Amino acid sequence: MTPIYVLLGKTGDIIGLLPALRLISIEQNAPVRLMVAKDYANVLDGVSYVEPIVFDGDWMDLKSGVEAASKLAPKVIVCQIAGKPDEVRELAFAPASGGAKPCAMTDSFLKDSWRLAGRWADWRRCPSLVFDRRSPEREVELVEAHIAPKKSSTKRRLILVSTSGESSQFKYGKLLMHLLWSEFKNQAKWEILDLSTVRAERVYDMIALYERAHVLISTDSAPLHLAAAVPTLPVIALVQDQPESWNGSPWRPNHIWHRRYSDFAENAIDLIRAIESPGLAGNWFFKGVDAGERRVIHVWSGDDQAKEARYEWYEDHWQWTKTQVVSGMLGRDSKGSIGSEDRIPFLKDVIGLATMRAKPSDTICITRPDTAISREVQLGWSHRITKTEDGLTWSPYVDMIAFPRSWWETHAKEVPDLFMDNGWAWARVLRELLRETGGVEVEAGCWREVK
């Protein structure tokens, strides 16, 4: 008899776990049995690989839900991390702890839910979110009700906006809508649809809207999780950071802008710019790169201080894709680990984001935020060249490192858990490992300018 998994709610959490449940279903060659609260069970009408067992009780009553599941199966696996802390610790974390302290072990609640389901190793492989029981009839009605007729909207780009959410309140919703209407008021070019006005019979019916959109802007709720069903949709994600970053949803490859709620106000203008970025060279959604072409995933941490030179490089090298890691973007950083104020990410987490966008043969290129590129590196490093009015100066600092994703998957365990700060330590560790494994120095591969 197959086990029963327990995730009573809410809708967003269930959607977030569906790719993992689909993998389990494929492995056991049978639908996954999932105990779910009646208020949230209808989201499972859209999938064939989950057999819902409806719990007639409150979704936060985890203890009663587990007791009900235990009467139906000898093995119960709890994937829910919302509820009374003692119950979550005893019923969810303890059975999966392997004798260690029963607690969260990743940088996001959603990743921990995957871990409890036994699929943590699959997270970075980005398995598909599939709704294989969609209703074409309902979708047609929804599209006709909310999107302007094709004749009048052929050249209009649809911006979907979702700022409502019961579990994750966003206080800047009105400000965001005001900015959008101010910047994109040209109705001949843009169409803005507030998803709070959409009355879909099933939440997954909105996939039809997603498939027609230019971009989705969503706060940390079900519509954000649903976007994983349309990997071709650029997403601007506003995610929770209270009471801590772990409570927020993690970055995904189709996120072109990912910020915490508390960072929104001071970065709102950058959000506006991001809306027009999918068609630009260097963007993940730039259409100049063929599906089978080798990409270079360019990743750095911090503000982009070499924008003009970088964009010139991207325009001439279409296969390059930028992946910028900003403060607070990752659930694990120096603020949460050692109490510092500057939220420095961990090197392995930054590279981890790049691997989620890269194929095994793709190159991952790491630079500092103020570094511009002059030569491509596939397996090696380049030292700092500084441009001043007096000429060029060489420095022993390593400012660019590159390797295939397959190299990182082989050697990641040999790299200690370092902060990716402005110092030399992380770059030197990677350089020495590359030197030992066939990497070479590329002279004048990058530069920085001091004005």
Short mmCIF file of C-alpha atoms in Angstrom, two decimals:
data_model
loop_
_atom_site.label_atom_id
_atom_site.label_comp_id
_atom_site.label_asym_id
_atom_site.label_seq_id
_atom_site.Cartn_x
_atom_site.Cartn_y
_atom_site.Cartn_z
CA MET A 1 0.00 0.00 0.00
CA THR A 2 1.32 3.42 -0.94
CA PRO A 3 1.80 6.01 1.82
CA ILE A 4 -0.46 8.97 2.41
CA TYR A 5 1.14 12.39 2.20
CA VAL A 6 -0.34 15.16 4.32
CA LEU A 7 -0.56 18.74 3.14
CA LEU A 8 -3.88 20.18 4.24
CA GLY A 9 -3.43 23.62 2.66
CA LYS A 10 -3.29 26.23 1.44
CA THR A 11 -3.69 26.38 -2.33
CA GLY A 12 -0.28 27.94 -2.97
CA ASP A 13 1.54 25.40 -0.81
CA ILE A 14 -0.24 22.53 -2.59
CA ILE A 15 0.60 23.92 -6.04
CA GLY A 16 4.20 24.41 -4.94
CA LEU A 17 4.54 20.73 -4.01
CA LEU A 18 2.80 19.29 -7.09
CA PRO A 19 5.98 18.84 -9.21
CA ALA A 20 7.48 16.70 -6.42
CA LEU A 21 4.28 14.67 -6.08
CA ARG A 22 4.26 14.07 -9.82
CA LEU A 23 7.76 12.59 -9.62
CA ILE A 24 6.63 10.30 -6.82
CA SER A 25 3.61 9.25 -8.87
CA ILE A 26 5.83 8.35 -11.82
CA GLU A 27 8.13 6.29 -9.61
CA GLN A 28 5.36 4.33 -7.89
CA ASN A 29 3.32 4.05 -11.10
CA ALA A 30 0.21 5.18 -9.28
CA PRO A 31 -1.35 8.44 -8.14
CA VAL A 32 -0.03 9.90 -4.91
CA ARG A 33 -2.54 9.81 -2.08
CA LEU A 34 -2.69 13.25 -0.48
CA MET A 35 -4.65 14.23 2.62
CA VAL A 36 -5.95 17.74 1.93
CA ALA A 37 -8.47 20.02 3.68
CA LYS A 38 -11.82 20.29 1.91
CA ASP A 39 -11.44 24.05 1.44
CA TYR A 40 -8.41 23.51 -0.82
CA ALA A 41 -9.10 20.12 -2.41
CA ASN A 42 -10.50 21.45 -5.70
CA VAL A 43 -7.07 22.50 -6.95
CA LEU A 44 -6.39 18.77 -7.33
CA ASP A 45 -9.22 18.45 -9.86
CA GLY A 46 -6.65 19.63 -12.37
CA VAL A 47 -4.18 16.75 -11.98
CA SER A 48 -4.45 13.01 -12.57
CA TYR A 49 -1.36 12.04 -10.59
CA VAL A 50 -2.76 12.91 -7.14
CA GLU A 51 -5.62 11.11 -5.42
CA PRO A 52 -7.11 13.55 -2.91
CA ILE A 53 -8.26 12.25 0.45
CA VAL A 54 -10.41 15.05 1.77
CA PHE A 55 -10.03 16.07 5.41
CA ASP A 56 -13.22 17.58 6.83
CA GLY A 57 -11.52 19.95 9.24
CA ASP A 58 -9.43 23.08 9.58
CA TRP A 59 -6.28 23.11 7.46
CA MET A 60 -4.20 24.26 10.43
CA ASP A 61 -5.30 21.27 12.55
CA LEU A 62 -2.33 19.19 11.50
CA LYS A 63 -2.60 16.71 14.37
CA SER A 64 -6.16 15.71 13.48
CA GLY A 65 -5.25 15.48 9.80
CA VAL A 66 -2.39 13.10 10.54
CA GLU A 67 -4.61 11.01 12.81
CA ALA A 68 -7.17 10.70 10.02
CA ALA A 69 -4.48 9.66 7.53
CA SER A 70 -3.02 7.10 9.96
CA LYS A 71 -6.33 5.26 10.02
CA LEU A 72 -6.11 4.73 6.26
CA ALA A 73 -2.45 3.83 5.74
CA PRO A 74 0.39 2.38 7.82
CA LYS A 75 2.79 5.04 6.56
CA VAL A 76 2.05 8.77 6.69
CA ILE A 77 4.44 11.43 5.39
CA VAL A 78 3.77 14.98 6.53
CA CYS A 79 4.85 17.72 4.09
CA GLN A 80 3.06 20.57 5.83
CA ILE A 81 5.12 23.12 7.73
CA ALA A 82 2.24 25.42 8.70
CA GLY A 83 0.48 24.80 11.99
CA LYS A 84 1.21 24.77 15.69
CA PRO A 85 5.02 24.79 16.05
CA ASP A 86 5.11 21.80 18.40
CA GLU A 87 2.92 19.74 16.07
CA VAL A 88 4.96 20.64 13.01
CA ARG A 89 8.17 19.74 14.84
CA GLU A 90 6.79 16.40 16.06
CA LEU A 91 4.77 15.29 13.02
CA ALA A 92 6.71 16.77 10.08
CA PHE A 93 10.30 17.57 10.99
CA ALA A 94 11.08 14.80 13.50
CA PRO A 95 10.31 11.82 11.21
CA ALA A 96 12.54 13.33 8.50
CA SER A 97 15.39 14.39 10.80
CA GLY A 98 17.30 11.10 10.88
CA GLY A 99 18.10 11.63 14.53
CA ALA A 100 19.21 15.24 14.09
CA LYS A 101 17.44 18.22 15.60
CA PRO A 102 13.92 18.34 14.12
CA CYS A 103 13.78 21.71 12.38
CA ALA A 104 13.79 23.45 9.03
CA MET A 105 16.95 22.62 7.06
CA THR A 106 16.67 24.68 3.86
CA ASP A 107 16.34 28.39 3.11
CA SER A 108 12.62 28.33 2.25
CA PHE A 109 9.44 26.75 3.56
CA LEU A 110 8.69 25.35 0.09
CA LYS A 111 12.05 23.63 -0.20
CA ASP A 112 11.51 22.11 3.23
CA SER A 113 8.15 20.80 2.07
CA TRP A 114 9.93 19.09 -0.83
CA ARG A 115 12.52 17.74 1.59
CA LEU A 116 9.84 16.24 3.81
CA ALA A 117 8.37 14.57 0.71
CA GLY A 118 11.79 13.04 0.01
CA ARG A 119 12.40 15.08 -3.15
CA TRP A 120 14.83 17.78 -2.01
CA ALA A 121 17.49 16.56 -4.46
CA ASP A 122 15.09 17.25 -7.33
CA TRP A 123 14.44 20.91 -6.53
CA ARG A 124 17.29 22.35 -8.61
CA ARG A 125 16.35 20.14 -11.57
CA CYS A 126 13.18 22.23 -11.87
CA PRO A 127 10.69 19.42 -12.59
CA SER A 128 7.58 20.56 -14.42
CA LEU A 129 4.37 21.75 -12.81
CA VAL A 130 1.73 19.94 -14.85
CA PHE A 131 -2.03 20.38 -14.82
CA ASP A 132 -3.14 17.58 -17.15
CA ARG A 133 -6.87 17.99 -16.53
CA ARG A 134 -7.40 21.54 -17.69
CA SER A 135 -10.78 22.67 -19.00
CA PRO A 136 -10.48 24.28 -22.47
CA GLU A 137 -14.11 25.43 -22.25
CA ARG A 138 -13.63 27.29 -18.97
CA GLU A 139 -10.34 28.76 -20.18
CA VAL A 140 -11.93 30.16 -23.33
CA GLU A 141 -14.64 31.82 -21.26
CA LEU A 142 -12.05 33.29 -18.89
CA VAL A 143 -9.92 34.69 -21.69
CA GLU A 144 -12.91 36.20 -23.49
CA ALA A 145 -14.13 37.79 -20.25
CA HIS A 146 -10.85 39.42 -19.26
CA ILE A 147 -8.69 40.06 -22.33
CA ALA A 148 -9.58 42.53 -25.06
CA PRO A 149 -10.62 40.99 -28.40
CA LYS A 150 -7.71 39.92 -30.56
CA LYS A 151 -8.35 42.51 -33.26
CA SER A 152 -7.84 45.36 -30.82
CA SER A 153 -5.03 43.80 -28.79
CA THR A 154 -2.76 42.27 -31.42
CA LYS A 155 0.12 44.60 -30.51
CA ARG A 156 -0.77 45.05 -26.84
CA ARG A 157 1.32 43.38 -24.18
CA LEU A 158 -0.56 41.94 -21.22
CA ILE A 159 0.69 42.64 -17.70
CA LEU A 160 -0.89 40.39 -15.08
CA VAL A 161 -0.79 41.70 -11.51
CA SER A 162 -1.58 39.87 -8.27
CA THR A 163 -1.06 41.72 -4.99
CA SER A 164 -3.65 40.01 -2.81
CA GLY A 165 -2.99 37.08 -0.51
CA GLU A 166 -4.44 35.89 2.76
CA SER A 167 -1.30 34.43 4.30
CA SER A 168 1.21 36.93 2.92
CA GLN A 169 0.01 40.54 3.09
CA PHE A 170 1.77 43.11 0.88
CA LYS A 171 1.29 46.67 2.10
CA TYR A 172 2.48 48.37 -1.08
CA GLY A 173 -0.25 47.00 -3.37
CA LYS A 174 -1.86 50.38 -4.08
CA LEU A 175 1.52 52.01 -4.69
CA LEU A 176 2.46 49.29 -7.17
CA MET A 177 -0.79 49.65 -9.11
CA HIS A 178 -0.36 53.44 -9.20
CA LEU A 179 3.14 53.04 -10.64
CA LEU A 180 1.95 50.58 -13.26
CA TRP A 181 -0.94 52.75 -14.43
CA SER A 182 1.36 55.78 -14.53
CA GLU A 183 4.12 54.11 -16.53
CA PHE A 184 2.03 51.88 -18.80
CA LYS A 185 -1.03 54.05 -19.42
CA ASN A 186 -0.63 53.79 -23.20
CA GLN A 187 -3.54 51.42 -23.79
CA ALA A 188 -2.61 50.96 -27.43
CA LYS A 189 0.58 49.20 -26.32
CA TRP A 190 -0.15 47.78 -22.88
CA GLU A 191 -3.00 46.00 -21.12
CA ILE A 192 -2.99 45.63 -17.31
CA LEU A 193 -5.15 42.97 -15.68
CA ASP A 194 -5.53 42.87 -11.91
CA LEU A 195 -6.00 39.18 -11.08
CA SER A 196 -8.06 40.09 -8.02
CA THR A 197 -10.85 40.96 -10.48
CA VAL A 198 -10.70 37.52 -12.12
CA ARG A 199 -13.25 34.98 -10.96
CA ALA A 200 -11.89 31.64 -12.14
CA GLU A 201 -13.85 28.49 -11.28
CA ARG A 202 -10.52 26.77 -10.60
CA VAL A 203 -7.30 28.62 -9.87
CA TYR A 204 -5.47 26.68 -12.60
CA ASP A 205 -7.88 28.04 -15.22
CA MET A 206 -5.74 31.17 -15.03
CA ILE A 207 -2.96 29.31 -16.85
CA ALA A 208 -4.76 30.37 -20.04
CA LEU A 209 -4.19 34.01 -19.06
CA TYR A 210 -0.56 33.28 -18.14
CA GLU A 211 0.08 31.78 -21.57
CA ARG A 212 -1.01 35.04 -23.21
CA ALA A 213 0.82 37.43 -20.88
CA HIS A 214 3.97 39.45 -21.40
CA VAL A 215 4.80 39.33 -17.69
CA LEU A 216 3.30 38.35 -14.32
CA ILE A 217 3.84 40.55 -11.27
CA SER A 218 2.87 38.61 -8.17
CA THR A 219 3.18 38.77 -4.43
CA ASP A 220 3.81 35.64 -2.37
CA SER A 221 0.59 33.68 -2.92
CA ALA A 222 -0.98 31.01 -5.13
CA PRO A 223 -0.70 32.96 -8.43
CA LEU A 224 3.09 33.11 -7.96
CA HIS A 225 3.34 29.33 -7.46
CA LEU A 226 1.04 28.74 -10.44
CA ALA A 227 3.51 30.54 -12.72
CA ALA A 228 5.76 27.48 -12.62
CA ALA A 229 3.22 25.84 -14.96
CA VAL A 230 4.25 28.31 -17.69
CA PRO A 231 8.08 28.40 -17.72
CA THR A 232 7.99 30.73 -20.75
CA LEU A 233 6.27 33.44 -18.67
CA PRO A 234 8.59 36.14 -17.25
CA VAL A 235 7.80 36.63 -13.55
CA ILE A 236 8.41 39.57 -11.26
CA ALA A 237 8.23 38.08 -7.77
CA LEU A 238 7.60 39.99 -4.55
CA VAL A 239 8.20 37.58 -1.70
CA GLN A 240 7.67 37.44 2.03
CA ASP A 241 10.46 38.11 4.53
CA GLN A 242 8.55 38.13 7.79
CA PRO A 243 9.07 36.82 10.36
CA GLU A 244 12.17 35.72 8.40
CA SER A 245 13.35 35.06 4.86
CA TRP A 246 12.58 31.34 5.21
CA ASN A 247 8.88 32.24 5.07
CA GLY A 248 9.24 33.53 1.52
CA SER A 249 8.97 31.62 -1.75
CA PRO A 250 12.27 30.76 -3.45
CA TRP A 251 13.64 32.06 -6.74
CA ARG A 252 12.86 30.14 -9.93
CA PRO A 253 14.52 30.36 -13.36
CA ASN A 254 11.65 32.35 -14.91
CA HIS A 255 11.93 35.06 -12.22
CA ILE A 256 13.40 38.11 -13.95
CA TRP A 257 13.07 40.22 -10.78
CA HIS A 258 12.87 38.81 -7.26
CA ARG A 259 12.66 41.06 -4.20
CA ARG A 260 11.54 40.86 -0.61
CA TYR A 261 8.52 42.87 0.58
CA SER A 262 10.66 45.10 2.78
CA ASP A 263 12.96 45.95 -0.16
CA PHE A 264 10.19 46.91 -2.59
CA ALA A 265 9.83 50.64 -1.88
CA GLU A 266 13.46 51.54 -2.53
CA ASN A 267 13.62 49.34 -5.66
CA ALA A 268 10.23 50.01 -7.24
CA ILE A 269 11.71 51.86 -10.23
CA ASP A 270 13.86 48.83 -11.06
CA LEU A 271 10.68 46.73 -11.13
CA ILE A 272 9.21 49.06 -13.74
CA ARG A 273 12.34 48.69 -15.87
CA ALA A 274 12.22 44.91 -15.54
CA ILE A 275 8.81 44.78 -17.21
CA GLU A 276 10.35 45.76 -20.55
CA SER A 277 13.49 43.65 -20.16
CA PRO A 278 12.40 40.20 -21.51
CA GLY A 279 13.11 41.22 -25.12
CA LEU A 280 16.58 42.60 -24.39
CA ALA A 281 19.87 40.82 -24.98
CA GLY A 282 21.15 39.22 -21.77
CA ASN A 283 17.68 38.45 -20.47
CA TRP A 284 16.66 34.84 -19.82
CA PHE A 285 13.76 35.28 -22.26
CA PHE A 286 15.76 36.88 -25.07
CA LYS A 287 14.61 35.13 -28.25
CA GLY A 288 17.93 35.35 -30.09
CA VAL A 289 19.18 32.11 -28.51
CA ASP A 290 18.14 28.79 -30.04
CA ALA A 291 16.84 26.12 -27.65
CA GLY A 292 19.77 23.77 -28.29
CA GLU A 293 22.48 26.43 -28.31
CA ARG A 294 25.07 26.45 -25.55
CA ARG A 295 24.44 29.28 -23.10
CA VAL A 296 26.70 31.15 -20.76
CA ILE A 297 24.93 31.86 -17.48
CA HIS A 298 26.55 35.02 -16.15
CA VAL A 299 25.98 35.41 -12.42
CA TRP A 300 27.09 37.99 -9.90
CA SER A 301 26.05 39.22 -6.47
CA GLY A 302 25.25 42.86 -5.79
CA ASP A 303 24.25 45.90 -7.79
CA ASP A 304 25.29 45.91 -11.44
CA GLN A 305 27.97 48.61 -11.49
CA ALA A 306 29.16 47.92 -15.06
CA LYS A 307 25.84 48.17 -16.87
CA GLU A 308 26.82 49.96 -20.06
CA ALA A 309 29.84 47.80 -20.82
CA ARG A 310 27.94 44.63 -19.86
CA TYR A 311 25.02 45.38 -22.15
CA GLU A 312 27.35 46.01 -25.08
CA TRP A 313 28.83 42.56 -24.43
CA TYR A 314 25.39 40.93 -24.25
CA GLU A 315 24.33 42.55 -27.53
CA ASP A 316 27.35 41.05 -29.29
CA HIS A 317 27.16 37.69 -27.47
CA TRP A 318 23.52 36.64 -27.57
CA GLN A 319 24.12 33.32 -25.84
CA TRP A 320 25.00 35.11 -22.58
CA THR A 321 22.26 35.28 -19.94
CA LYS A 322 22.55 37.50 -16.89
CA THR A 323 21.54 36.27 -13.43
CA GLN A 324 21.89 38.99 -10.82
CA VAL A 325 21.66 38.08 -7.12
CA VAL A 326 20.50 41.06 -5.06
CA SER A 327 20.33 41.53 -1.30
CA GLY A 328 17.71 39.34 0.34
CA MET A 329 17.05 37.33 -2.80
CA LEU A 330 18.27 34.12 -1.18
CA GLY A 331 16.79 32.80 2.03
CA ARG A 332 20.24 32.19 3.50
CA ASP A 333 22.79 34.98 3.93
CA SER A 334 25.20 36.57 6.37
CA LYS A 335 22.45 38.46 8.20
CA GLY A 336 20.59 35.32 9.15
CA SER A 337 23.76 33.28 9.76
CA ILE A 338 26.03 35.63 11.71
CA GLY A 339 23.86 38.70 12.28
CA SER A 340 25.61 41.07 9.87
CA GLU A 341 23.73 43.98 8.33
CA ASP A 342 24.89 43.60 4.74
CA ARG A 343 23.11 40.33 3.75
CA ILE A 344 25.99 38.70 1.85
CA PRO A 345 24.93 35.48 0.08
CA PHE A 346 26.74 32.16 0.21
CA LEU A 347 28.84 31.24 -2.82
CA LYS A 348 27.21 27.83 -3.24
CA ASP A 349 23.72 29.36 -3.20
CA VAL A 350 24.66 31.89 -5.89
CA ILE A 351 26.09 29.17 -8.11
CA GLY A 352 23.03 27.05 -7.32
CA LEU A 353 20.80 29.64 -8.98
CA ALA A 354 22.96 29.57 -12.09
CA THR A 355 22.79 25.76 -12.26
CA MET A 356 18.98 25.95 -12.33
CA ARG A 357 19.20 27.89 -15.59
CA ALA A 358 22.07 25.92 -17.11
CA LYS A 359 22.18 22.71 -19.10
CA PRO A 360 25.07 20.35 -18.19
CA SER A 361 27.14 21.64 -21.12
CA ASP A 362 26.37 25.32 -20.47
CA THR A 363 29.04 27.54 -18.96
CA ILE A 364 28.56 29.30 -15.63
CA CYS A 365 30.52 32.55 -15.48
CA ILE A 366 30.94 34.31 -12.13
CA THR A 367 32.13 37.91 -11.90
CA ARG A 368 32.15 40.71 -9.39
CA PRO A 369 29.43 43.37 -9.72
CA ASP A 370 31.77 46.03 -11.12
CA THR A 371 33.40 43.73 -13.68
CA ALA A 372 32.98 44.04 -17.45
CA ILE A 373 33.85 41.20 -19.81
CA SER A 374 36.28 41.26 -22.74
CA ARG A 375 36.98 37.57 -23.45
CA GLU A 376 35.00 34.39 -22.96
CA VAL A 377 36.25 31.76 -20.52
CA GLN A 378 34.97 28.16 -20.52
CA LEU A 379 37.10 26.53 -17.81
CA GLY A 380 39.37 28.92 -15.98
CA TRP A 381 39.75 32.36 -14.51
CA SER A 382 40.87 35.90 -15.27
CA HIS A 383 42.61 38.40 -13.01
CA ARG A 384 41.58 41.99 -12.50
CA ILE A 385 42.53 44.63 -15.02
CA THR A 386 41.73 48.17 -13.87
CA LYS A 387 41.27 50.98 -16.38
CA THR A 388 42.17 54.49 -15.31
CA GLU A 389 43.15 57.68 -17.09
CA ASP A 390 46.77 56.57 -16.70
CA GLY A 391 46.26 53.22 -18.43
CA LEU A 392 45.79 49.57 -17.40
CA THR A 393 46.81 48.02 -14.09
CA TRP A 394 46.98 44.28 -13.37
CA SER A 395 45.92 42.96 -9.94
CA PRO A 396 46.20 39.49 -8.34
CA TYR A 397 42.46 39.63 -7.52
CA VAL A 398 40.44 37.14 -9.55
CA ASP A 399 37.39 38.91 -11.00
CA MET A 400 36.05 36.27 -13.38
CA ILE A 401 35.70 32.49 -13.03
CA ALA A 402 33.99 30.10 -15.43
CA PHE A 403 33.22 26.40 -15.68
CA PRO A 404 30.59 24.07 -17.20
CA ARG A 405 27.66 23.11 -14.98
CA SER A 406 28.87 19.51 -15.17
CA TRP A 407 32.21 20.57 -13.62
CA TRP A 408 30.43 22.15 -10.67
CA GLU A 409 28.25 19.08 -10.12
CA THR A 410 31.44 17.01 -9.90
CA HIS A 411 33.45 19.31 -7.63
CA ALA A 412 30.90 21.26 -5.55
CA LYS A 413 31.49 19.09 -2.48
CA GLU A 414 35.16 20.12 -2.47
CA VAL A 415 34.26 23.80 -1.96
CA PRO A 416 33.66 25.04 1.61
CA ASP A 417 30.57 27.06 2.47
CA LEU A 418 31.95 30.56 1.89
CA PHE A 419 30.35 33.98 1.76
CA MET A 420 30.50 35.57 -1.69
CA ASP A 421 31.71 38.97 -0.52
CA ASN A 422 34.07 41.51 -2.10
CA GLY A 423 37.13 39.76 -0.67
CA TRP A 424 39.53 37.31 -2.27
CA ALA A 425 38.83 34.05 -0.41
CA TRP A 426 36.00 32.51 -2.47
CA ALA A 427 37.61 33.39 -5.79
CA ARG A 428 40.97 32.00 -4.72
CA VAL A 429 39.40 28.72 -3.59
CA LEU A 430 37.67 28.30 -6.94
CA ARG A 431 40.79 29.30 -8.87
CA GLU A 432 42.93 26.69 -7.12
CA LEU A 433 40.33 23.98 -7.66
CA LEU A 434 40.12 24.92 -11.34
CA ARG A 435 43.92 24.86 -11.60
CA GLU A 436 43.97 21.31 -10.19
CA THR A 437 41.28 20.12 -12.59
CA GLY A 438 42.50 21.47 -15.93
CA GLY A 439 41.42 25.11 -15.80
CA VAL A 440 43.64 27.81 -17.26
CA GLU A 441 44.16 31.51 -16.78
CA VAL A 442 42.74 33.73 -19.52
CA GLU A 443 44.69 36.94 -19.80
CA ALA A 444 42.72 40.20 -20.02
CA GLY A 445 39.40 38.37 -19.87
CA CYS A 446 37.75 41.11 -17.85
CA TRP A 447 38.24 44.65 -16.64
CA ARG A 448 36.90 47.30 -14.30
CA GLU A 449 36.97 51.04 -14.67
CA VAL A 450 37.86 53.57 -12.00
CA LYS A 451 36.70 57.07 -12.88
#
